Amino acid sequence: MGSTVVVVMREEFPAHPHPHRRLAAILAADIVGYSQMMGHDEEGTVRRLKQVRREIVDPTLEEHYGRLIKNTGDGFLAMFDSPLEAVRCAIVIQQSVTARNTDVPRDERLQYRIGVNLGDVIVEPDDVFGDGVNIAARLEALATPGGVYISGGVYEQIKNKLVCGYQSLGDEKLKNITDPVRIYRVLADPAAFTRATKKRRLFLMPAGIATAFALVAAGLYSAGFLPIGGKPSLVSVEQRPQWVPVPLVTVTNQPARAPRAEPPASNNADAAKPLAPSADPMPGAPASDRALASDPQVAILTPDLPAARMIQSASGFRDCETCPEMIRIPGGSFRMGSDEDPSEQPIRTVTISPFAIGLSPISVAEWNRCAAAKGCNFALDGSDIAPARNLSWLDAKQYVDWLAKLTGKPYRLPSEAEWEDAARAGTSTRFWWGRELESGKANCKDCGGPQDPKVPMPVGSFARNAFGGADFGGGVAQWVADCWLPNYRDAPSDGSPRTAENCRENVLRGGSWRSNAASVRPASRTHYDTGVRYPAHGFRIARSL
């Protein structure tokens, strides 16, 4: 009798009668207008969807420790232990798909909507259930094409950890969800928040006020005060400072380089010449505004370098006709860091081997050559002479890998130490040109100009330093090879980059054109997510000699 009861119990009850519940971040995504695309081209749409899943979605989920629960027709459902990784994954997927779409006809472009929620869910081997999943699905349905919407619970967990903007959309009553849910729109470009806010305010303006504004605008336009299309007027190419090219030399055996001597202090404001133009829009800069220190412990101005070093560092070369121009940086020692910010400490002596660095940040034209050769995943819009922008660290790495393969030369990203050494150009003052701000030296919002508040200035619009390098201050914040660490404790003294397994954030140097003056100091450093693009981020390249 007892054995019979046991058999019945085994048949009627599962091995684990209580469902497995856990707190998890759920990512829900689907394709905008998928049914219409299927009606237009069924086979082609399915083929493109599978390709996006294979080349973008699946590897991005894996990189961010996500678990694909299931594909849902045109969408998918994924689960993460960390809401931070879930949102990072969502941003990278959206940016990667957007980049891919630049080469796809408009009616064939796939666009995801993504919702992310943090909640309690029931987990089964091949599925998840519960309100945590339902809220993510509702957020996805509300999201704009190419957008990422998150719940208030996710926002509270990531608001100080991911360098993004967040636009609050208020509390919403979602279908079949008891309590209202606070919703946020993720803005990988925080400046978009300002644009969105202005747009909403204009939409909510009383009709009379809106009409009045329209009439005033029409009057200004007819009088010639407003540009066509409302675009900001830019300085013409003819008005921009022209590039005085450095002499090009053939790359042969490395010439002998004198060791660095500690040069006497001086203030040689004419040591540098202006370079070449480039302009393109690029909002925002994530670097924190740091207070100006009145007496930083980094002080000797040294553009009066020995003549041999000046000749060596000022000579430029290219490894191919269309390759970026490089300048040689002689080996030697310098003092790295400052007392202005804890992340720049401790100040220490670093000894650098000779290397070459890009005369200026990579331009749109230089990036697009990589894209045309299929070495980079997408092309950039804008003027050829604009600094390449809206690039992640992984994008920058892709470019240097392509250039190294093209030329057979050891191109790479510079280390933090190499970048700072090249930016200082033998000086130890607060700025490479001296202690105080001077106009014409850097592109930031309070650097004294020239400056356009809406776009970075052309590459090479500012004076060169004593090594012949341009645009080390402002313009675009520049990726370097190092993984982000909060200070220089235990940093190598040979100038090599600091790396880490599964690095999630990398270092940026130089500040952007919308940064404050403290951010354009050679010692200033900040960081951003490795795989996330941001409109104020670009890079310059280095090459071993």
Short mmCIF file of C-alpha atoms in Angstrom, two decimals, residues 27-508:
data_model
loop_
_atom_site.label_atom_id
_atom_site.label_comp_id
_atom_site.label_asym_id
_atom_site.label_seq_id
_atom_site.Cartn_x
_atom_site.Cartn_y
_atom_site.Cartn_z
CA LEU A 27 15.59 42.51 -21.83
CA ALA A 28 12.74 42.33 -24.35
CA ALA A 29 13.21 43.36 -27.98
CA ASP A 30 11.34 43.26 -31.26
CA ILE A 31 11.66 44.65 -34.77
CA VAL A 32 9.69 47.74 -35.79
CA GLY A 33 7.34 47.19 -38.76
CA TYR A 34 8.36 43.58 -39.20
CA SER A 35 5.01 42.39 -40.61
CA GLN A 36 5.06 45.06 -43.29
CA MET A 37 8.62 44.15 -44.25
CA MET A 38 7.66 40.48 -44.45
CA GLY A 39 4.79 41.35 -46.78
CA HIS A 40 7.17 43.26 -49.02
CA ASP A 41 10.07 40.76 -49.07
CA GLU A 42 9.58 37.69 -46.91
CA GLU A 43 12.75 35.77 -47.74
CA GLY A 44 15.01 38.80 -47.70
CA THR A 45 13.63 40.01 -44.36
CA VAL A 46 14.11 36.62 -42.70
CA ARG A 47 17.63 36.41 -44.10
CA ARG A 48 18.54 39.87 -42.76
CA LEU A 49 17.01 39.13 -39.36
CA LYS A 50 19.01 35.91 -39.01
CA GLN A 51 22.16 37.74 -40.02
CA VAL A 52 21.59 40.47 -37.41
CA ARG A 53 20.97 37.85 -34.74
CA ARG A 54 24.08 35.90 -35.71
CA GLU A 55 26.45 38.85 -36.14
CA ILE A 56 25.16 41.36 -33.57
CA VAL A 57 22.61 40.06 -31.05
CA ASP A 58 24.12 36.70 -30.08
CA PRO A 59 27.74 37.86 -29.65
CA THR A 60 26.65 41.03 -27.81
CA LEU A 61 24.56 38.99 -25.36
CA GLU A 62 27.55 36.75 -24.74
CA GLU A 63 29.90 39.70 -24.21
CA HIS A 64 27.56 41.11 -21.56
CA TYR A 65 26.88 37.82 -19.77
CA GLY A 66 23.30 37.62 -20.96
CA ARG A 67 21.29 34.44 -21.44
CA LEU A 68 19.08 34.22 -24.51
CA ILE A 69 15.80 32.79 -23.22
CA LYS A 70 14.06 32.54 -26.57
CA ASN A 71 13.57 34.12 -29.96
CA THR A 72 10.02 35.42 -30.36
CA GLY A 73 9.46 35.63 -34.10
CA ASP A 74 11.04 38.97 -34.93
CA GLY A 75 12.16 39.64 -31.34
CA PHE A 76 13.93 37.97 -28.46
CA LEU A 77 13.90 37.71 -24.68
CA ALA A 78 17.11 37.68 -22.62
CA MET A 79 17.97 37.51 -18.93
CA PHE A 80 20.90 39.08 -17.05
CA ASP A 81 22.22 38.88 -13.51
CA SER A 82 23.11 42.58 -13.68
CA PRO A 83 20.82 45.42 -14.84
CA LEU A 84 23.96 47.38 -15.73
CA GLU A 85 25.06 44.69 -18.18
CA ALA A 86 21.53 44.46 -19.57
CA VAL A 87 21.43 48.17 -20.40
CA ARG A 88 24.98 48.14 -21.77
CA CYS A 89 23.98 45.23 -23.99
CA ALA A 90 20.86 47.06 -25.19
CA ILE A 91 22.84 50.19 -26.09
CA VAL A 92 25.50 48.24 -27.99
CA ILE A 93 22.87 46.28 -29.93
CA GLN A 94 21.05 49.47 -30.94
CA GLN A 95 24.24 51.27 -31.94
CA SER A 96 25.54 48.28 -33.89
CA VAL A 97 22.26 47.83 -35.77
CA THR A 98 22.12 51.58 -36.51
CA ALA A 99 25.68 51.50 -37.88
CA ARG A 100 24.82 48.49 -40.02
CA ASN A 101 21.78 50.26 -41.43
CA THR A 102 23.87 53.03 -42.99
CA ASP A 103 24.64 50.73 -45.93
CA VAL A 104 21.12 49.28 -46.20
CA PRO A 105 18.23 50.75 -48.25
CA ARG A 106 15.73 52.52 -46.01
CA ASP A 107 12.88 50.08 -46.67
CA GLU A 108 15.11 47.12 -45.71
CA ARG A 109 16.45 48.49 -42.42
CA LEU A 110 15.80 46.49 -39.28
CA GLN A 111 15.24 48.55 -36.13
CA TYR A 112 14.80 47.16 -32.65
CA ARG A 113 12.72 48.56 -29.82
CA ILE A 114 14.09 47.42 -26.46
CA GLY A 115 12.68 47.41 -22.94
CA VAL A 116 14.63 46.47 -19.80
CA ASN A 117 13.13 45.72 -16.38
CA LEU A 118 14.46 44.46 -13.07
CA GLY A 119 12.04 42.18 -11.28
CA ASP A 120 11.20 38.88 -9.65
CA VAL A 121 10.71 36.13 -12.23
CA ILE A 122 9.97 32.41 -12.35
CA VAL A 123 12.80 30.62 -14.12
CA GLU A 124 12.39 27.38 -16.04
CA PRO A 125 15.03 25.63 -18.15
CA ASP A 126 13.78 27.17 -21.40
CA ASP A 127 11.60 30.11 -20.35
CA VAL A 128 10.92 32.81 -17.74
CA PHE A 129 7.57 34.08 -16.45
CA GLY A 130 6.12 36.72 -14.19
CA ASP A 131 5.46 40.44 -13.96
CA GLY A 132 9.18 41.11 -14.33
CA VAL A 133 8.95 39.76 -17.88
CA ASN A 134 5.61 41.39 -18.64
CA ILE A 135 6.86 44.86 -17.67
CA ALA A 136 9.91 44.49 -19.92
CA ALA A 137 7.61 43.53 -22.80
CA ARG A 138 5.34 46.55 -22.14
CA LEU A 139 8.36 48.89 -22.07
CA GLU A 140 9.57 47.45 -25.36
CA ALA A 141 6.17 48.13 -26.96
CA LEU A 142 6.35 51.78 -25.81
CA ALA A 143 9.95 52.35 -26.91
CA THR A 144 10.79 54.44 -29.95
CA PRO A 145 12.46 52.75 -32.95
CA GLY A 146 16.13 52.36 -32.09
CA GLY A 147 15.39 53.30 -28.48
CA VAL A 148 15.88 51.71 -25.07
CA TYR A 149 13.29 52.18 -22.30
CA ILE A 150 13.98 51.08 -18.75
CA SER A 151 11.91 50.83 -15.59
CA GLY A 152 12.52 52.90 -12.47
CA GLY A 153 14.02 49.87 -10.75
CA VAL A 154 16.70 49.57 -13.43
CA TYR A 155 17.33 53.31 -13.36
CA GLU A 156 18.01 53.30 -9.62
CA GLN A 157 20.63 50.60 -10.08
CA ILE A 158 22.53 52.15 -12.99
CA LYS A 159 22.05 55.93 -12.76
CA ASN A 160 25.52 56.59 -11.32
CA LYS A 161 27.33 53.74 -13.06
CA LEU A 162 26.70 54.15 -16.78
CA VAL A 163 27.69 57.38 -18.49
CA CYS A 164 24.39 58.08 -20.22
CA GLY A 165 21.51 60.51 -20.10
CA TYR A 166 18.10 59.46 -18.84
CA GLN A 167 14.86 61.17 -19.76
CA SER A 168 12.04 60.56 -17.30
CA LEU A 169 8.76 59.81 -19.07
CA GLY A 170 6.76 59.71 -15.85
CA ASP A 171 4.65 56.96 -14.31
CA GLU A 172 2.60 54.82 -16.68
CA LYS A 173 -0.22 52.37 -16.00
CA LEU A 174 0.77 49.32 -18.00
CA LYS A 175 -1.64 46.67 -19.22
CA ASN A 176 -2.21 43.87 -16.67
CA ILE A 177 0.28 45.44 -14.23
CA THR A 178 -1.24 46.50 -10.90
CA ASP A 179 0.90 49.51 -9.99
CA PRO A 180 2.08 52.33 -12.27
CA VAL A 181 5.66 51.96 -13.50
CA ARG A 182 8.18 54.80 -13.68
CA ILE A 183 9.72 54.82 -17.18
CA TYR A 184 13.01 56.28 -18.40
CA ARG A 185 14.37 56.65 -21.89
CA VAL A 186 18.10 55.90 -22.14
CA LEU A 187 20.11 58.52 -24.01
CA ALA A 188 23.57 57.32 -24.99
CA ASP A 189 24.05 60.97 -25.99
CA PRO A 190 22.98 63.04 -22.94
CA ALA A 191 22.71 66.16 -25.10
CA ALA A 192 19.69 64.49 -26.69
CA PHE A 193 17.87 65.11 -23.42
CA THR A 194 18.14 68.86 -23.96
CA ARG A 195 16.91 68.53 -27.53
CA ALA A 196 14.02 66.29 -26.45
CA THR A 197 13.07 68.65 -23.63
CA LYS A 198 13.06 71.65 -25.94
CA LYS A 199 10.95 69.73 -28.45
CA ARG A 200 8.38 68.80 -25.81
CA ARG A 201 8.21 72.37 -24.48
CA LEU A 202 7.67 73.71 -27.98
CA PHE A 203 4.93 71.13 -28.54
CA LEU A 204 3.18 72.12 -25.30
CA MET A 205 3.35 75.88 -25.97
CA PRO A 206 0.00 77.63 -26.40
CA ALA A 207 -0.87 78.05 -30.02
CA GLY A 208 -0.70 81.85 -29.86
CA ILE A 209 2.81 81.85 -28.42
CA ALA A 210 3.97 79.27 -30.94
CA THR A 211 2.54 81.38 -33.76
CA ALA A 212 4.29 84.46 -32.44
CA PHE A 213 7.60 82.62 -32.31
CA ALA A 214 7.04 81.40 -35.85
CA LEU A 215 6.42 84.94 -37.09
CA VAL A 216 9.53 86.26 -35.35
CA ALA A 217 11.58 83.41 -36.79
CA ALA A 218 10.24 84.12 -40.25
CA GLY A 219 11.25 87.76 -39.89
CA LEU A 220 14.74 86.84 -38.74
CA TYR A 221 15.11 84.39 -41.61
CA SER A 222 14.02 86.93 -44.21
CA ALA A 223 16.49 89.39 -42.72
CA GLY A 224 19.25 86.85 -43.05
CA PHE A 225 19.78 86.16 -39.34
CA LEU A 226 18.76 82.49 -39.43
CA PRO A 227 20.44 79.91 -41.68
CA ILE A 228 18.48 77.68 -44.02
CA GLY A 229 17.11 74.62 -42.27
CA GLY A 230 17.91 76.00 -38.84
CA LYS A 231 21.43 74.60 -38.93
CA PRO A 232 24.13 76.48 -37.05
CA SER A 233 26.25 78.58 -39.34
CA LEU A 234 29.87 77.47 -39.43
CA VAL A 235 33.02 79.33 -40.20
CA SER A 236 33.78 78.86 -43.87
CA VAL A 237 36.83 76.89 -44.89
CA GLU A 238 38.38 80.09 -46.21
CA GLN A 239 38.09 81.68 -42.73
CA ARG A 240 39.64 78.73 -40.92
CA PRO A 241 43.32 78.60 -40.07
CA GLN A 242 45.21 76.77 -42.75
CA TRP A 243 47.47 73.82 -42.10
CA VAL A 244 51.16 74.35 -42.46
CA PRO A 245 52.26 70.76 -43.20
CA VAL A 246 55.31 69.33 -41.50
CA PRO A 247 57.94 67.95 -43.85
CA LEU A 248 57.28 64.37 -44.86
CA VAL A 249 60.20 62.00 -44.63
CA THR A 250 60.65 58.46 -45.83
CA VAL A 251 60.46 55.88 -43.08
CA THR A 252 63.84 54.20 -42.90
CA ASN A 253 65.93 52.93 -40.06
CA GLN A 254 65.18 54.69 -36.80
CA PRO A 255 67.53 57.67 -36.35
CA ALA A 256 69.49 58.11 -33.17
CA ARG A 257 67.60 60.05 -30.51
CA ALA A 258 69.17 62.08 -27.78
CA PRO A 259 68.06 61.26 -24.24
CA ARG A 260 65.76 63.82 -22.69
CA ALA A 261 67.46 66.44 -20.64
CA GLU A 262 65.57 68.49 -18.07
CA PRO A 263 65.23 71.72 -20.06
CA PRO A 264 65.07 75.15 -18.47
CA ALA A 265 61.73 76.86 -17.96
CA SER A 266 60.60 79.30 -20.61
CA ASN A 267 57.45 80.50 -22.26
CA ASN A 268 57.77 79.95 -25.97
CA ALA A 269 54.30 80.74 -27.22
CA ASP A 270 55.41 80.54 -30.84
CA ALA A 271 56.71 76.99 -30.64
CA ALA A 272 53.70 75.59 -32.43
CA LYS A 273 52.00 76.25 -35.75
CA PRO A 274 48.37 75.85 -36.73
CA LEU A 275 47.39 72.70 -38.60
CA ALA A 276 44.42 71.67 -40.78
CA PRO A 277 40.63 72.12 -40.69
CA SER A 278 37.68 69.78 -39.83
CA ALA A 279 34.19 70.28 -38.43
CA ASP A 280 31.23 68.09 -37.50
CA PRO A 281 28.56 68.01 -34.80
CA MET A 282 29.30 66.28 -31.53
CA PRO A 283 27.25 66.95 -28.42
CA GLY A 284 28.18 66.56 -24.82
CA ALA A 285 31.17 65.31 -22.91
CA PRO A 286 31.01 62.89 -20.02
CA ALA A 287 34.19 64.15 -18.39
CA SER A 288 33.46 65.72 -15.03
CA ASP A 289 34.04 69.45 -14.59
CA ARG A 290 36.97 69.72 -12.26
CA ALA A 291 37.77 72.84 -10.27
CA LEU A 292 40.82 74.76 -11.44
CA ALA A 293 43.64 74.27 -8.99
CA SER A 294 45.39 77.49 -8.09
CA ASP A 295 48.85 76.02 -7.66
CA PRO A 296 49.19 72.48 -9.04
CA GLN A 297 52.44 70.67 -8.32
CA VAL A 298 53.32 70.20 -11.92
CA ALA A 299 55.39 73.08 -13.09
CA ILE A 300 58.14 73.69 -15.56
CA LEU A 301 57.52 75.01 -19.04
CA THR A 302 59.86 73.52 -21.57
CA PRO A 303 59.30 74.20 -25.24
CA ASP A 304 63.00 75.23 -25.38
CA LEU A 305 64.02 71.68 -26.25
CA PRO A 306 67.43 70.77 -27.67
CA ALA A 307 67.50 71.36 -31.41
CA ALA A 308 68.05 67.69 -32.21
CA ARG A 309 64.94 66.69 -30.30
CA MET A 310 62.88 69.42 -31.95
CA ILE A 311 63.93 68.22 -35.42
CA GLN A 312 63.23 64.61 -34.58
CA SER A 313 59.83 65.27 -33.08
CA ALA A 314 58.73 67.76 -35.73
CA SER A 315 59.46 65.50 -38.70
CA GLY A 316 56.35 63.79 -40.02
CA PHE A 317 55.92 60.66 -42.10
CA ARG A 318 53.26 58.47 -43.68
CA ASP A 319 53.50 54.72 -44.25
CA CYS A 320 51.34 54.98 -47.37
CA GLU A 321 49.98 57.78 -49.52
CA THR A 322 46.61 57.88 -47.74
CA CYS A 323 47.81 56.83 -44.28
CA PRO A 324 47.46 59.27 -41.37
CA GLU A 325 50.45 61.53 -40.82
CA MET A 326 52.59 60.56 -37.84
CA ILE A 327 55.16 62.43 -35.75
CA ARG A 328 58.08 60.84 -33.93
CA ILE A 329 58.27 61.20 -30.17
CA PRO A 330 61.81 60.76 -28.81
CA GLY A 331 62.38 58.46 -25.86
CA GLY A 332 63.10 59.76 -22.39
CA SER A 333 61.58 60.41 -18.97
CA PHE A 334 58.86 62.77 -17.81
CA ARG A 335 56.73 63.40 -14.75
CA MET A 336 53.23 62.00 -15.27
CA GLY A 337 50.11 63.09 -13.39
CA SER A 338 49.12 66.08 -11.27
CA ASP A 339 47.70 67.05 -7.88
CA GLU A 340 44.49 68.42 -9.35
CA ASP A 341 42.50 65.21 -9.16
CA PRO A 342 42.91 61.94 -7.20
CA SER A 343 42.69 59.95 -10.44
CA GLU A 344 45.89 61.69 -11.62
CA GLN A 345 47.92 60.62 -8.59
CA PRO A 346 50.48 59.72 -7.48
CA ILE A 347 52.72 61.84 -9.68
CA ARG A 348 55.57 59.66 -10.86
CA THR A 349 58.45 59.45 -13.29
CA VAL A 350 57.78 57.44 -16.44
CA THR A 351 60.42 56.47 -18.98
CA ILE A 352 59.15 56.15 -22.54
CA SER A 353 60.76 54.40 -25.49
CA PRO A 354 60.68 56.24 -28.84
CA PHE A 355 57.36 55.87 -30.67
CA ALA A 356 55.22 57.66 -33.24
CA ILE A 357 51.81 59.20 -32.68
CA GLY A 358 49.21 60.69 -35.00
CA LEU A 359 49.80 64.36 -35.75
CA SER A 360 46.10 64.89 -35.03
CA PRO A 361 43.03 62.77 -34.24
CA ILE A 362 41.73 60.52 -37.00
CA SER A 363 39.51 62.45 -39.41
CA VAL A 364 36.25 61.43 -41.06
CA ALA A 365 38.08 60.93 -44.37
CA GLU A 366 40.65 58.65 -42.74
CA TRP A 367 37.97 56.63 -40.98
CA ASN A 368 35.90 56.29 -44.15
CA ARG A 369 38.87 54.83 -46.04
CA CYS A 370 38.79 52.03 -43.50
CA ALA A 371 35.03 51.64 -43.98
CA ALA A 372 35.40 51.58 -47.78
CA ALA A 373 37.98 48.82 -47.44
CA LYS A 374 35.56 46.87 -45.19
CA GLY A 375 38.04 47.18 -42.35
CA CYS A 376 35.61 49.25 -40.27
CA ASN A 377 31.97 48.36 -39.84
CA PHE A 378 30.38 51.63 -40.94
CA ALA A 379 31.05 54.95 -42.64
CA LEU A 380 30.71 58.35 -40.97
CA ASP A 381 28.78 61.32 -42.26
CA GLY A 382 30.15 64.84 -42.26
CA SER A 383 33.05 66.82 -43.61
CA ASP A 384 36.17 64.90 -44.58
CA ILE A 385 38.24 67.24 -42.41
CA ALA A 386 36.06 66.72 -39.34
CA PRO A 387 37.46 64.63 -36.50
CA ALA A 388 35.96 61.13 -36.62
CA ARG A 389 33.40 60.96 -33.80
CA ASN A 390 30.78 58.87 -32.07
CA LEU A 391 33.19 55.95 -31.85
CA SER A 392 33.64 53.35 -29.13
CA TRP A 393 36.97 51.99 -27.94
CA LEU A 394 36.22 48.83 -29.92
CA ASP A 395 35.72 50.93 -33.06
CA ALA A 396 39.09 52.62 -32.52
CA LYS A 397 40.73 49.24 -32.02
CA GLN A 398 39.15 47.99 -35.24
CA TYR A 399 40.69 50.90 -37.14
CA VAL A 400 44.24 50.40 -35.85
CA ASP A 401 44.02 46.66 -36.50
CA TRP A 402 42.99 47.39 -40.09
CA LEU A 403 45.77 49.94 -40.58
CA ALA A 404 48.36 47.57 -39.13
CA LYS A 405 47.26 44.84 -41.53
CA LEU A 406 47.21 47.25 -44.49
CA THR A 407 50.70 48.60 -43.92
CA GLY A 408 52.41 45.73 -42.14
CA LYS A 409 53.44 48.24 -39.45
CA PRO A 410 52.73 47.98 -35.70
CA TYR A 411 49.90 50.51 -35.46
CA ARG A 412 47.95 50.59 -32.20
CA LEU A 413 46.29 52.93 -29.72
CA PRO A 414 48.72 54.94 -27.59
CA SER A 415 49.06 54.13 -23.91
CA GLU A 416 47.99 56.75 -21.37
CA ALA A 417 51.62 57.51 -20.64
CA GLU A 418 52.52 57.89 -24.32
CA TRP A 419 49.55 60.16 -24.92
CA GLU A 420 50.41 62.41 -21.97
CA ASP A 421 54.08 62.52 -22.94
CA ALA A 422 53.21 63.55 -26.50
CA ALA A 423 50.70 66.12 -25.23
CA ARG A 424 53.10 67.68 -22.73
CA ALA A 425 55.88 67.87 -25.34
CA GLY A 426 58.59 68.28 -22.72
CA THR A 427 56.64 70.63 -20.45
CA SER A 428 55.35 70.13 -16.92
CA THR A 429 53.01 73.08 -16.66
CA ARG A 430 49.25 72.89 -16.19
CA PHE A 431 48.72 73.24 -19.94
CA TRP A 432 51.32 72.38 -22.56
CA TRP A 433 51.72 76.06 -23.42
CA GLY A 434 51.97 77.39 -19.84
CA ARG A 435 50.12 77.96 -16.58
CA GLU A 436 47.24 80.10 -17.87
CA LEU A 437 44.66 79.73 -20.64
CA GLU A 438 45.53 81.22 -24.02
CA SER A 439 43.25 81.54 -27.02
CA GLY A 440 44.12 79.47 -30.06
CA LYS A 441 45.65 76.63 -28.07
CA ALA A 442 42.72 74.28 -27.30
CA ASN A 443 39.11 73.65 -28.32
CA CYS A 444 36.91 73.80 -25.21
CA LYS A 445 33.98 75.89 -24.05
CA ASP A 446 36.06 78.27 -21.94
CA CYS A 447 39.43 78.03 -23.70
CA GLY A 448 39.17 81.43 -25.39
CA GLY A 449 38.36 80.31 -28.91
CA PRO A 450 38.05 79.85 -31.71
CA GLN A 451 35.04 77.76 -30.77
CA ASP A 452 31.60 76.84 -32.04
CA PRO A 453 29.29 75.69 -29.22
CA LYS A 454 27.59 73.18 -31.51
CA VAL A 455 30.50 71.53 -33.30
CA PRO A 456 34.18 70.78 -32.70
CA MET A 457 36.58 72.87 -34.70
CA PRO A 458 38.41 71.44 -37.73
CA VAL A 459 41.32 69.14 -37.08
CA GLY A 460 44.45 71.27 -36.81
CA SER A 461 42.69 74.58 -36.10
CA PHE A 462 44.91 75.14 -33.08
CA ALA A 463 48.62 75.69 -32.43
CA ARG A 464 50.98 72.74 -32.38
CA ASN A 465 53.05 71.88 -29.36
CA ALA A 466 56.84 71.58 -29.30
CA PHE A 467 56.73 67.99 -30.58
CA GLY A 468 54.65 69.11 -33.56
CA GLY A 469 51.40 67.51 -32.38
CA ALA A 470 48.00 69.15 -32.75
CA ASP A 471 44.62 68.92 -31.01
CA PHE A 472 45.70 67.36 -27.75
CA GLY A 473 43.28 69.66 -25.90
CA GLY A 474 39.54 69.49 -26.60
CA GLY A 475 37.89 68.81 -29.94
CA VAL A 476 37.21 65.11 -29.39
CA ALA A 477 38.08 63.12 -26.29
CA GLN A 478 40.58 60.49 -27.41
CA TRP A 479 40.58 56.79 -26.59
CA VAL A 480 43.84 55.26 -25.37
CA ALA A 481 44.80 51.62 -24.91
CA ASP A 482 44.50 51.49 -21.12
CA CYS A 483 41.72 49.93 -19.11
CA TRP A 484 40.31 52.41 -16.58
CA LEU A 485 41.76 52.26 -13.08
CA PRO A 486 40.97 54.98 -10.52
CA ASN A 487 44.58 56.14 -9.97
CA TYR A 488 48.22 55.45 -10.85
CA ARG A 489 49.02 53.23 -7.90
CA ASP A 490 51.22 50.33 -9.10
CA ALA A 491 51.17 51.68 -12.67
CA PRO A 492 54.16 50.58 -14.79
CA SER A 493 57.05 53.03 -15.04
CA ASP A 494 57.86 52.11 -18.65
CA GLY A 495 54.76 53.74 -20.12
CA SER A 496 53.10 50.49 -21.18
CA PRO A 497 49.28 50.37 -21.09
CA ARG A 498 47.43 48.91 -18.13
CA THR A 499 45.08 46.15 -19.19
CA ALA A 500 42.63 43.90 -17.39
CA GLU A 501 40.78 40.73 -18.26
CA ASN A 502 37.18 41.50 -19.26
CA CYS A 503 37.85 45.25 -19.15
CA ARG A 504 34.52 47.10 -19.20
CA GLU A 505 35.75 50.72 -19.31
CA ASN A 506 38.68 52.35 -21.08
CA VAL A 507 40.46 55.65 -20.65
CA LEU A 508 39.84 58.84 -22.65
#
